[in-house]
Short mmCIF file of C-alpha atoms in Angstrom, two decimals:
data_model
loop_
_atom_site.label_atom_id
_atom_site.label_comp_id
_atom_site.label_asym_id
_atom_site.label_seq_id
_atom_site.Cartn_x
_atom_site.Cartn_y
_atom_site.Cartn_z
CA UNK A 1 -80.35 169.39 26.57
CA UNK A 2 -76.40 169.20 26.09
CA UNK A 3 -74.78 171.81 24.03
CA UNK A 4 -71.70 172.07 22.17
CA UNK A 5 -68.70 174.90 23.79
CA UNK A 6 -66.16 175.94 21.19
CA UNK A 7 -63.36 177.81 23.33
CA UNK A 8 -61.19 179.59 21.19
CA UNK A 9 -57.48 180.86 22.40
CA UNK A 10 -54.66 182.24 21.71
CA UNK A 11 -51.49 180.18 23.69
CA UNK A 12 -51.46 176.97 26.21
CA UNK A 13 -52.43 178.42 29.93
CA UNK A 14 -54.89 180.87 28.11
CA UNK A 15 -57.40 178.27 28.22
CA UNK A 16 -56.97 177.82 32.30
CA UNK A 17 -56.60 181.08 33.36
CA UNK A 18 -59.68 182.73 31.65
CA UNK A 19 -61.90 179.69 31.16
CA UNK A 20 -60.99 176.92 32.89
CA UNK A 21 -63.61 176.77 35.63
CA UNK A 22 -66.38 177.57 32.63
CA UNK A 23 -65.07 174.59 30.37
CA UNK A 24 -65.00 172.20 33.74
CA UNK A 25 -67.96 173.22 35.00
CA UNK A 26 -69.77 172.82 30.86
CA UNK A 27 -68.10 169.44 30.58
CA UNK A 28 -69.49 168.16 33.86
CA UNK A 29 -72.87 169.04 33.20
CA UNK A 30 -72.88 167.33 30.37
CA UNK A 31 -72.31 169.67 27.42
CA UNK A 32 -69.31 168.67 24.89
CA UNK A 33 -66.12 170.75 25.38
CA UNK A 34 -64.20 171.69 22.63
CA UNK A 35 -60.43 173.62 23.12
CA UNK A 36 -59.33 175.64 19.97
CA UNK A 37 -55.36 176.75 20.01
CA UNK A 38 -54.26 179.38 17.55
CA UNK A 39 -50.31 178.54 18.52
CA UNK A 40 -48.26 176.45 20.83
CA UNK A 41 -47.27 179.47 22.65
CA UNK A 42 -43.29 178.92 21.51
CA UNK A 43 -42.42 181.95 22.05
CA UNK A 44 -43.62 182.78 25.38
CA UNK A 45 -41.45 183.63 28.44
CA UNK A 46 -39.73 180.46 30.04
CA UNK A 47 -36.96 180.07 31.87
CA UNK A 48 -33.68 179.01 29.94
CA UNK A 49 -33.90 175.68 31.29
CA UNK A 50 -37.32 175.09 29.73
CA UNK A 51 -36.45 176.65 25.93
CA UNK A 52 -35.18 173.82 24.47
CA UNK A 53 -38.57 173.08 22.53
CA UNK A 54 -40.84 175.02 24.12
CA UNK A 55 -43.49 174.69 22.05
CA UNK A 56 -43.90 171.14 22.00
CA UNK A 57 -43.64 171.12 25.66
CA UNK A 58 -46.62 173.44 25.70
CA UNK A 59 -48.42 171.61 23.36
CA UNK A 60 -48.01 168.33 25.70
CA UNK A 61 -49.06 170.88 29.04
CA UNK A 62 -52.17 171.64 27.04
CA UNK A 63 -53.16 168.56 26.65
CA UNK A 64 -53.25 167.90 29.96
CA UNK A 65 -54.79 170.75 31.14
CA UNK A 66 -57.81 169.81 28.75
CA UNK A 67 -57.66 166.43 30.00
CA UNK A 68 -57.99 167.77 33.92
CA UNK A 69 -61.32 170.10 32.39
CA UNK A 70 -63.29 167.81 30.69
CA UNK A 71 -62.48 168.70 27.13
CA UNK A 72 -63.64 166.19 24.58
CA UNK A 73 -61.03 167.50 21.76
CA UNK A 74 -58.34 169.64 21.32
CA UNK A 75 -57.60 171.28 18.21
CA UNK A 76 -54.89 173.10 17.07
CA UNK A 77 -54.89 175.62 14.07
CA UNK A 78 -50.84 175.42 14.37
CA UNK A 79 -50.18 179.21 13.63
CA UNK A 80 -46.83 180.78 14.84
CA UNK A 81 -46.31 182.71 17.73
CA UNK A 82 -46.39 186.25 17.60
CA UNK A 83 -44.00 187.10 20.73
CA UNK A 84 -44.53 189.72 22.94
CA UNK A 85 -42.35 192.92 21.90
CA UNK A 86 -38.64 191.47 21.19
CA UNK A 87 -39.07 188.08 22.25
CA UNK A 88 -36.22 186.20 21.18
CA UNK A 89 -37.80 182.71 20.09
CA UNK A 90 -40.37 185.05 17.77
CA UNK A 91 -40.73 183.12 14.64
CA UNK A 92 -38.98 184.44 11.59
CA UNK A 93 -42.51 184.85 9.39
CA UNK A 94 -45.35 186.39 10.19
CA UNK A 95 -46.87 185.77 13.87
CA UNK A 96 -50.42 184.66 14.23
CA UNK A 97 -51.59 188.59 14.54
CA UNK A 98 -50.44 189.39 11.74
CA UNK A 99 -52.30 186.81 9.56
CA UNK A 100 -55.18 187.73 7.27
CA UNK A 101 -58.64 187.31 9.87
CA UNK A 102 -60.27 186.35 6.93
CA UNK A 103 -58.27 183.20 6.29
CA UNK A 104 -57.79 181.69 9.99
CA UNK A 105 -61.73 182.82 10.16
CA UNK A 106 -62.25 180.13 8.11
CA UNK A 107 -60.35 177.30 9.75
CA UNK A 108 -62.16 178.14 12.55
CA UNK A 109 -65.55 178.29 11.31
CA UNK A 110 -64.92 174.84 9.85
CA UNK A 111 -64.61 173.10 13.11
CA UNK A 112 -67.44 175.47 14.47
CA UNK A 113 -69.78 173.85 11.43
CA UNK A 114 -67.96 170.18 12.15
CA UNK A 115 -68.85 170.45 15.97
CA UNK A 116 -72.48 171.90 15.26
CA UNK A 117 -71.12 174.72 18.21
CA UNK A 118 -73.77 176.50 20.33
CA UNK A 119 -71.70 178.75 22.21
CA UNK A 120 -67.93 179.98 20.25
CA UNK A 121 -65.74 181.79 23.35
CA UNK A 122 -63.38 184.11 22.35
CA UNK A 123 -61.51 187.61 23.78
CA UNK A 124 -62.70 190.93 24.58
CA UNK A 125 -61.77 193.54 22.00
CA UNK A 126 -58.69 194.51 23.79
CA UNK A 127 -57.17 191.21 23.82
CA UNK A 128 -57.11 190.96 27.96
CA UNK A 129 -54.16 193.37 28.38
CA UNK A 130 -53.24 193.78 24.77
CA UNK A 131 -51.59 190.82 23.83
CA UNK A 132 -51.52 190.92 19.93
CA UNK A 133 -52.18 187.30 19.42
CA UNK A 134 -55.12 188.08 22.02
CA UNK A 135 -56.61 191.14 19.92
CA UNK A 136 -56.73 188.29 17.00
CA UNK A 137 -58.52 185.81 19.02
CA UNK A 138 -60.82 188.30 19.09
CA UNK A 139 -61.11 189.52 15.38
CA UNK A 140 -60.86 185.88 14.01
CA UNK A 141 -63.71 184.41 16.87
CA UNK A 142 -65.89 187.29 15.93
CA UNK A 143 -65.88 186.52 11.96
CA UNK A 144 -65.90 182.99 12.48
CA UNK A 145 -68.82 183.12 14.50
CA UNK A 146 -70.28 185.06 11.46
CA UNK A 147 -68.91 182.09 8.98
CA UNK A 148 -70.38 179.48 11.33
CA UNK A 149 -73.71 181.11 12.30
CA UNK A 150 -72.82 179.81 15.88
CA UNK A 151 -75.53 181.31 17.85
CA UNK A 152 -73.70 182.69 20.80
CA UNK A 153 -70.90 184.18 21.20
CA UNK A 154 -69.09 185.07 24.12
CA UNK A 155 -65.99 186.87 24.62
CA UNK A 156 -63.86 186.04 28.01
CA UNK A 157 -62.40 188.51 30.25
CA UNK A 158 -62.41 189.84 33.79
CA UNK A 159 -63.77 193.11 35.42
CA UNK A 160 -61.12 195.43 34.84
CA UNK A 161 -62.21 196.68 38.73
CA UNK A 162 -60.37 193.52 39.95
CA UNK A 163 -57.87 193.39 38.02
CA UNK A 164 -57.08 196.32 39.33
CA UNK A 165 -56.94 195.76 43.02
CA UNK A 166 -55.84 192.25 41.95
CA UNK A 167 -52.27 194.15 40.57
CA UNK A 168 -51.91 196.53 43.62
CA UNK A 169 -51.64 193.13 45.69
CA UNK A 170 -49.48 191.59 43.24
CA UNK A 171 -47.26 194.47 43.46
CA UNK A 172 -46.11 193.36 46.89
CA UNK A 173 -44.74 190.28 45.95
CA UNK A 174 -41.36 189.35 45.59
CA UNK A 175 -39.42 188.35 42.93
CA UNK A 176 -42.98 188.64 40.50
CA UNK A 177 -42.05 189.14 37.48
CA UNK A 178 -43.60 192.86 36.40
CA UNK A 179 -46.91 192.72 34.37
CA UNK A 180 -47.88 195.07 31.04
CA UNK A 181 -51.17 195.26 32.69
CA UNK A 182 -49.60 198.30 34.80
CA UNK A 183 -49.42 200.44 31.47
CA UNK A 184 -53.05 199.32 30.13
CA UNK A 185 -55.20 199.60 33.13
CA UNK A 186 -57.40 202.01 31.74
CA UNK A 187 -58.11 199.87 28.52
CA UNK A 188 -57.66 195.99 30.00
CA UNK A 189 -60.22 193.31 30.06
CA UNK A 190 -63.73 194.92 30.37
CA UNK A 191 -65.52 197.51 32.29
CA UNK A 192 -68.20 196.31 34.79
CA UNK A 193 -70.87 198.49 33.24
CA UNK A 194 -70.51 195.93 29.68
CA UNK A 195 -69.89 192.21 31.44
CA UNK A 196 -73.22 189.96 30.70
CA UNK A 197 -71.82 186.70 32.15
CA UNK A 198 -70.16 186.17 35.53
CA UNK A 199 -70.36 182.17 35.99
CA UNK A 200 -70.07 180.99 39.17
CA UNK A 201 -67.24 178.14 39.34
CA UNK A 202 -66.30 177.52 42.59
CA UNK A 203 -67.54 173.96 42.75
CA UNK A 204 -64.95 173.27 39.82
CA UNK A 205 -61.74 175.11 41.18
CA UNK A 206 -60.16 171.36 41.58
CA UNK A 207 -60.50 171.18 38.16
CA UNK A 208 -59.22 174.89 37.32
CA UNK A 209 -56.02 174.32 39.72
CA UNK A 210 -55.09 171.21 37.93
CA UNK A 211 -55.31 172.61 34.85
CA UNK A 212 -52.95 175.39 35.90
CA UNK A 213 -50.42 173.37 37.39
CA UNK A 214 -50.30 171.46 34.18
CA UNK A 215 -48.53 174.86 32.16
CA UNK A 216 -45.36 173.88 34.09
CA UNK A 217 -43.38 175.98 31.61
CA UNK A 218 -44.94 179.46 32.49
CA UNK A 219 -44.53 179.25 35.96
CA UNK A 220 -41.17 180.86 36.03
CA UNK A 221 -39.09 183.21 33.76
CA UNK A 222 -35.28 184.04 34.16
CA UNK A 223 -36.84 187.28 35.03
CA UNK A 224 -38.62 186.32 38.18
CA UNK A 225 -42.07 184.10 39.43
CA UNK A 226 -45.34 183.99 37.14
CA UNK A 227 -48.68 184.63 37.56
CA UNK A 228 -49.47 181.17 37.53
CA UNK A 229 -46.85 180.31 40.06
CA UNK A 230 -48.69 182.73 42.26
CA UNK A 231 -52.06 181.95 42.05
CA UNK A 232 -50.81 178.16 42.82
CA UNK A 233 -49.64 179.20 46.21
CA UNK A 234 -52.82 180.78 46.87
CA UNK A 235 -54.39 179.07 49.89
CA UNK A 236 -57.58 177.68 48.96
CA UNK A 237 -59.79 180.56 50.32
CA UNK A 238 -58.03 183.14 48.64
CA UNK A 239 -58.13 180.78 45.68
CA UNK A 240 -61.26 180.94 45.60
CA UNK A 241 -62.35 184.23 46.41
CA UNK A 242 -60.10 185.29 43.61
CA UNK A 243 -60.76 182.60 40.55
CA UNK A 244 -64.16 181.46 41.62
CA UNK A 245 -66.17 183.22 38.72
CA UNK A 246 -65.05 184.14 35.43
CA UNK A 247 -66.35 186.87 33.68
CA UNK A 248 -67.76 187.23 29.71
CA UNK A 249 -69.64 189.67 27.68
CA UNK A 250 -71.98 188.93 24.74
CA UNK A 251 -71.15 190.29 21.16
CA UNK A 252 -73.82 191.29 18.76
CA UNK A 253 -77.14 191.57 20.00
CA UNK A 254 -79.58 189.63 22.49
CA UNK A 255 -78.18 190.85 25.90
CA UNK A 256 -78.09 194.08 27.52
CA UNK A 257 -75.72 194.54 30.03
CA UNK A 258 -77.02 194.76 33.63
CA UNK A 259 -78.75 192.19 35.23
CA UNK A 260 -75.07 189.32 35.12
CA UNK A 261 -75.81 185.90 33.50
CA UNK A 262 -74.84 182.93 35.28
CA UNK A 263 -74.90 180.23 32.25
CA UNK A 264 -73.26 180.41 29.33
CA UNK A 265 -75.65 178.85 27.39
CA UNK A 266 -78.68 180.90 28.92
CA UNK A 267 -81.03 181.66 25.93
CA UNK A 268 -80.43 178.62 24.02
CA UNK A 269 -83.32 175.80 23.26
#
Protein backbone atom coordinates (compact mmCIF):
# COMPACT_ATOMS: atom_id res chain seq x y z
CA UNK A 1 0.00 0.00 0.00
CA UNK A 2 1.69 3.51 -0.85
CA UNK A 3 1.76 6.08 1.80
CA UNK A 4 2.05 9.68 1.89
CA UNK A 5 5.82 11.28 3.58
CA UNK A 6 5.47 14.87 4.69
CA UNK A 7 9.24 15.99 5.38
CA UNK A 8 9.30 19.04 7.16
CA UNK A 9 12.64 21.42 7.32
CA UNK A 10 14.05 24.15 8.24
CA UNK A 11 16.64 25.57 5.16
CA UNK A 12 17.61 24.08 1.48
CA UNK A 13 20.46 21.19 2.14
CA UNK A 14 18.49 20.28 5.40
CA UNK A 15 16.41 18.09 3.41
CA UNK A 16 19.69 16.11 1.89
CA UNK A 17 21.76 15.88 4.65
CA UNK A 18 19.29 14.37 7.25
CA UNK A 19 16.75 12.76 4.93
CA UNK A 20 17.71 12.45 1.70
CA UNK A 21 18.40 8.73 1.41
CA UNK A 22 14.82 8.19 3.46
CA UNK A 23 12.81 10.49 0.93
CA UNK A 24 14.73 8.56 -2.19
CA UNK A 25 14.45 5.43 -0.94
CA UNK A 26 10.12 6.31 0.07
CA UNK A 27 9.72 7.75 -3.40
CA UNK A 28 11.13 4.71 -5.15
CA UNK A 29 9.08 2.34 -3.47
CA UNK A 30 6.33 3.91 -4.39
CA UNK A 31 5.06 6.12 -1.55
CA UNK A 32 4.38 9.99 -2.48
CA UNK A 33 7.13 12.38 -1.27
CA UNK A 34 6.31 15.55 -0.09
CA UNK A 35 9.32 18.41 0.88
CA UNK A 36 8.09 21.16 3.35
CA UNK A 37 10.60 24.42 3.60
CA UNK A 38 10.10 26.80 6.47
CA UNK A 39 12.71 29.46 4.65
CA UNK A 40 14.95 29.77 1.68
CA UNK A 41 17.86 29.61 3.90
CA UNK A 42 18.93 33.51 2.87
CA UNK A 43 20.78 34.00 5.43
CA UNK A 44 23.01 31.12 5.64
CA UNK A 45 26.83 31.17 5.25
CA UNK A 46 28.01 31.59 1.51
CA UNK A 47 30.80 32.81 0.12
CA UNK A 48 30.71 36.58 -1.06
CA UNK A 49 30.59 35.54 -4.50
CA UNK A 50 27.36 33.62 -3.99
CA UNK A 51 25.34 36.54 -1.75
CA UNK A 52 23.98 38.35 -4.32
CA UNK A 53 20.41 36.67 -3.87
CA UNK A 54 21.05 33.93 -1.97
CA UNK A 55 17.91 32.94 -1.24
CA UNK A 56 16.52 32.55 -4.51
CA UNK A 57 19.52 30.66 -5.49
CA UNK A 58 18.69 28.26 -2.70
CA UNK A 59 15.32 28.07 -3.49
CA UNK A 60 16.32 27.00 -7.27
CA UNK A 61 19.18 24.29 -5.46
CA UNK A 62 16.19 22.89 -3.63
CA UNK A 63 14.38 22.23 -6.25
CA UNK A 64 16.71 20.25 -7.67
CA UNK A 65 17.71 18.38 -4.96
CA UNK A 66 13.92 17.25 -4.66
CA UNK A 67 13.91 16.58 -8.20
CA UNK A 68 17.22 14.09 -7.83
CA UNK A 69 14.98 12.29 -4.58
CA UNK A 70 11.87 11.59 -5.94
CA UNK A 71 9.80 14.32 -4.37
CA UNK A 72 6.39 14.77 -5.89
CA UNK A 73 6.00 18.55 -4.47
CA UNK A 74 7.77 21.07 -2.88
CA UNK A 75 6.26 23.48 -0.70
CA UNK A 76 7.40 26.40 0.77
CA UNK A 77 5.84 28.18 3.90
CA UNK A 78 8.19 31.33 2.83
CA UNK A 79 9.17 32.38 6.47
CA UNK A 80 12.41 34.47 6.98
CA UNK A 81 15.55 33.29 8.00
CA UNK A 82 16.54 33.38 11.40
CA UNK A 83 20.54 33.57 10.95
CA UNK A 84 22.81 31.93 13.00
CA UNK A 85 24.18 34.40 15.86
CA UNK A 86 25.16 37.82 13.91
CA UNK A 87 24.68 36.77 10.52
CA UNK A 88 24.77 39.68 8.43
CA UNK A 89 21.97 38.92 5.71
CA UNK A 90 19.52 38.20 9.02
CA UNK A 91 16.27 39.64 8.03
CA UNK A 92 15.24 42.86 9.69
CA UNK A 93 11.76 41.23 11.33
CA UNK A 94 11.35 38.48 13.16
CA UNK A 95 13.21 35.12 11.97
CA UNK A 96 11.23 31.97 11.53
CA UNK A 97 12.10 30.93 15.41
CA UNK A 98 10.77 33.49 16.64
CA UNK A 99 7.25 33.15 15.10
CA UNK A 100 4.21 32.12 17.12
CA UNK A 101 4.26 27.79 16.77
CA UNK A 102 0.78 28.10 16.91
CA UNK A 103 0.35 30.04 13.68
CA UNK A 104 3.03 28.28 11.24
CA UNK A 105 1.40 24.98 13.06
CA UNK A 106 -1.33 25.66 11.12
CA UNK A 107 0.07 26.21 7.65
CA UNK A 108 1.56 23.14 8.11
CA UNK A 109 -1.18 21.08 9.24
CA UNK A 110 -3.08 22.35 6.20
CA UNK A 111 -0.91 20.70 3.69
CA UNK A 112 -0.62 17.66 6.16
CA UNK A 113 -4.76 17.43 5.85
CA UNK A 114 -4.39 18.43 1.82
CA UNK A 115 -1.79 15.52 1.32
CA UNK A 116 -3.84 12.99 3.60
CA UNK A 117 0.09 12.48 5.27
CA UNK A 118 0.90 9.14 6.97
CA UNK A 119 4.19 9.81 8.22
CA UNK A 120 5.07 14.06 9.11
CA UNK A 121 9.24 14.12 9.63
CA UNK A 122 10.46 16.68 11.60
CA UNK A 123 13.69 17.49 14.19
CA UNK A 124 14.73 16.13 17.38
CA UNK A 125 14.05 18.43 20.30
CA UNK A 126 17.40 19.96 20.17
CA UNK A 127 17.20 21.11 16.73
CA UNK A 128 20.38 18.78 15.45
CA UNK A 129 23.06 21.02 17.05
CA UNK A 130 20.86 23.85 18.14
CA UNK A 131 20.08 25.67 15.24
CA UNK A 132 17.09 27.96 16.28
CA UNK A 133 15.19 27.62 13.11
CA UNK A 134 15.90 23.74 13.79
CA UNK A 135 14.42 23.79 17.51
CA UNK A 136 11.17 25.29 15.55
CA UNK A 137 11.00 22.62 13.06
CA UNK A 138 10.62 20.75 15.87
CA UNK A 139 7.94 22.66 18.00
CA UNK A 140 5.85 23.57 14.83
CA UNK A 141 6.10 19.56 13.30
CA UNK A 142 5.11 18.37 16.70
CA UNK A 143 1.76 20.64 16.95
CA UNK A 144 1.03 20.23 13.48
CA UNK A 145 1.09 16.69 13.69
CA UNK A 146 -1.46 17.28 16.57
CA UNK A 147 -3.60 19.75 14.10
CA UNK A 148 -3.38 17.14 11.33
CA UNK A 149 -3.88 13.89 13.30
CA UNK A 150 -1.02 12.54 11.01
CA UNK A 151 -0.46 9.23 12.49
CA UNK A 152 3.27 9.08 12.70
CA UNK A 153 5.55 11.18 13.45
CA UNK A 154 9.09 11.01 13.21
CA UNK A 155 11.71 13.32 14.18
CA UNK A 156 15.24 13.10 12.13
CA UNK A 157 18.56 13.08 13.62
CA UNK A 158 21.75 11.08 14.01
CA UNK A 159 23.33 9.11 16.98
CA UNK A 160 25.04 11.67 18.79
CA UNK A 161 27.89 8.58 19.24
CA UNK A 162 28.83 9.31 15.57
CA UNK A 163 28.62 12.46 15.42
CA UNK A 164 30.99 12.44 17.72
CA UNK A 165 33.78 10.43 16.25
CA UNK A 166 32.42 11.86 12.97
CA UNK A 167 33.86 15.62 14.40
CA UNK A 168 37.19 14.23 15.82
CA UNK A 169 37.88 13.18 12.03
CA UNK A 170 36.62 16.32 10.75
CA UNK A 171 38.90 18.09 12.98
CA UNK A 172 41.86 17.04 10.85
CA UNK A 173 40.88 18.62 7.89
CA UNK A 174 42.11 21.58 6.42
CA UNK A 175 40.76 24.67 5.73
CA UNK A 176 37.04 23.14 7.33
CA UNK A 177 35.34 25.64 8.36
CA UNK A 178 34.84 25.08 12.47
CA UNK A 179 31.43 23.52 13.49
CA UNK A 180 29.05 24.69 16.74
CA UNK A 181 28.63 21.05 17.18
CA UNK A 182 32.09 21.20 19.22
CA UNK A 183 30.26 23.31 22.04
CA UNK A 184 26.91 21.07 22.03
CA UNK A 185 28.19 17.60 21.99
CA UNK A 186 26.69 16.65 25.06
CA UNK A 187 23.11 17.86 23.96
CA UNK A 188 23.29 17.29 19.82
CA UNK A 189 21.11 15.09 17.78
CA UNK A 190 19.97 12.08 19.94
CA UNK A 191 21.34 9.57 22.27
CA UNK A 192 21.48 5.92 21.06
CA UNK A 193 19.53 4.67 24.05
CA UNK A 194 16.13 6.93 22.42
CA UNK A 195 16.65 6.34 18.34
CA UNK A 196 13.58 3.98 17.05
CA UNK A 197 14.43 4.23 13.32
CA UNK A 198 17.79 3.64 11.66
CA UNK A 199 16.77 3.12 7.79
CA UNK A 200 19.05 1.50 5.83
CA UNK A 201 19.79 3.66 2.51
CA UNK A 202 22.64 2.56 0.93
CA UNK A 203 20.98 1.36 -2.23
CA UNK A 204 19.85 5.15 -2.68
CA UNK A 205 23.22 7.04 -1.91
CA UNK A 206 23.19 8.02 -5.88
CA UNK A 207 20.28 9.70 -5.15
CA UNK A 208 21.48 11.31 -1.67
CA UNK A 209 24.89 12.55 -3.45
CA UNK A 210 23.00 14.26 -6.14
CA UNK A 211 20.93 15.88 -4.01
CA UNK A 212 23.90 17.28 -2.10
CA UNK A 213 25.77 18.45 -4.89
CA UNK A 214 22.72 20.34 -5.93
CA UNK A 215 23.17 23.04 -2.57
CA UNK A 216 26.07 24.50 -4.61
CA UNK A 217 25.85 27.59 -2.40
CA UNK A 218 26.81 25.90 1.00
CA UNK A 219 29.68 24.24 -0.14
CA UNK A 220 32.05 26.99 0.70
CA UNK A 221 32.13 30.05 3.07
CA UNK A 222 34.75 32.97 2.99
CA UNK A 223 35.62 31.27 6.16
CA UNK A 224 36.83 27.99 4.83
CA UNK A 225 35.25 24.39 3.11
CA UNK A 226 31.67 23.02 4.22
CA UNK A 227 30.40 20.05 5.39
CA UNK A 228 28.87 19.34 2.27
CA UNK A 229 31.97 20.02 0.31
CA UNK A 230 33.47 17.31 2.44
CA UNK A 231 31.26 14.66 2.42
CA UNK A 232 31.33 15.14 -1.62
CA UNK A 233 34.94 14.19 -1.70
CA UNK A 234 34.25 11.24 0.27
CA UNK A 235 35.23 8.18 -1.78
CA UNK A 236 32.35 6.07 -2.23
CA UNK A 237 33.14 3.55 0.60
CA UNK A 238 33.59 6.02 3.11
CA UNK A 239 30.47 7.57 1.62
CA UNK A 240 28.78 5.06 2.42
CA UNK A 241 29.87 3.78 5.56
CA UNK A 242 29.23 7.25 6.81
CA UNK A 243 25.63 8.39 5.14
CA UNK A 244 24.28 4.96 4.48
CA UNK A 245 21.49 5.02 7.26
CA UNK A 246 19.81 7.84 8.73
CA UNK A 247 18.61 7.84 12.02
CA UNK A 248 14.86 8.96 13.62
CA UNK A 249 13.04 8.64 16.80
CA UNK A 250 9.25 8.38 17.30
CA UNK A 251 7.33 11.14 19.30
CA UNK A 252 4.34 10.35 21.38
CA UNK A 253 3.61 6.93 22.00
CA UNK A 254 3.64 3.46 20.04
CA UNK A 255 7.44 2.68 20.07
CA UNK A 256 9.78 1.90 22.71
CA UNK A 257 13.16 2.42 22.06
CA UNK A 258 15.35 -0.70 21.64
CA UNK A 259 14.86 -3.09 19.15
CA UNK A 260 15.84 -0.08 15.72
CA UNK A 261 13.08 0.16 13.03
CA UNK A 262 14.06 -0.13 9.58
CA UNK A 263 10.80 1.48 7.78
CA UNK A 264 9.45 4.51 8.34
CA UNK A 265 6.16 3.62 7.82
CA UNK A 266 6.38 0.31 9.99
CA UNK A 267 3.03 0.11 11.92
CA UNK A 268 0.88 1.61 9.39
CA UNK A 269 -2.15 -0.38 7.48
Amino acid sequence: MPFTLVSFHAHPDDEALLTGGTLARAAAEGHRVVLVTATDGEAGLAAAERTGDLGAARAAELDQAAAALGCARVVRLGHADSGWGSSPARAAGPGFSELPVEDVARQLAAVLREEGAHVLTSYDPAGGYGHPDHVQVHRVGARAAELAATPLLLEATVDRTLVRRGLRLARLVPRLDSDVLAQRLDTAFTAREDLTHRVDVRAHLAAKREALAAHASQTESDSGLRGIRLLLRLPRPVFSALLGREWFRQSGRGRVPGRLLDDVFAGLG
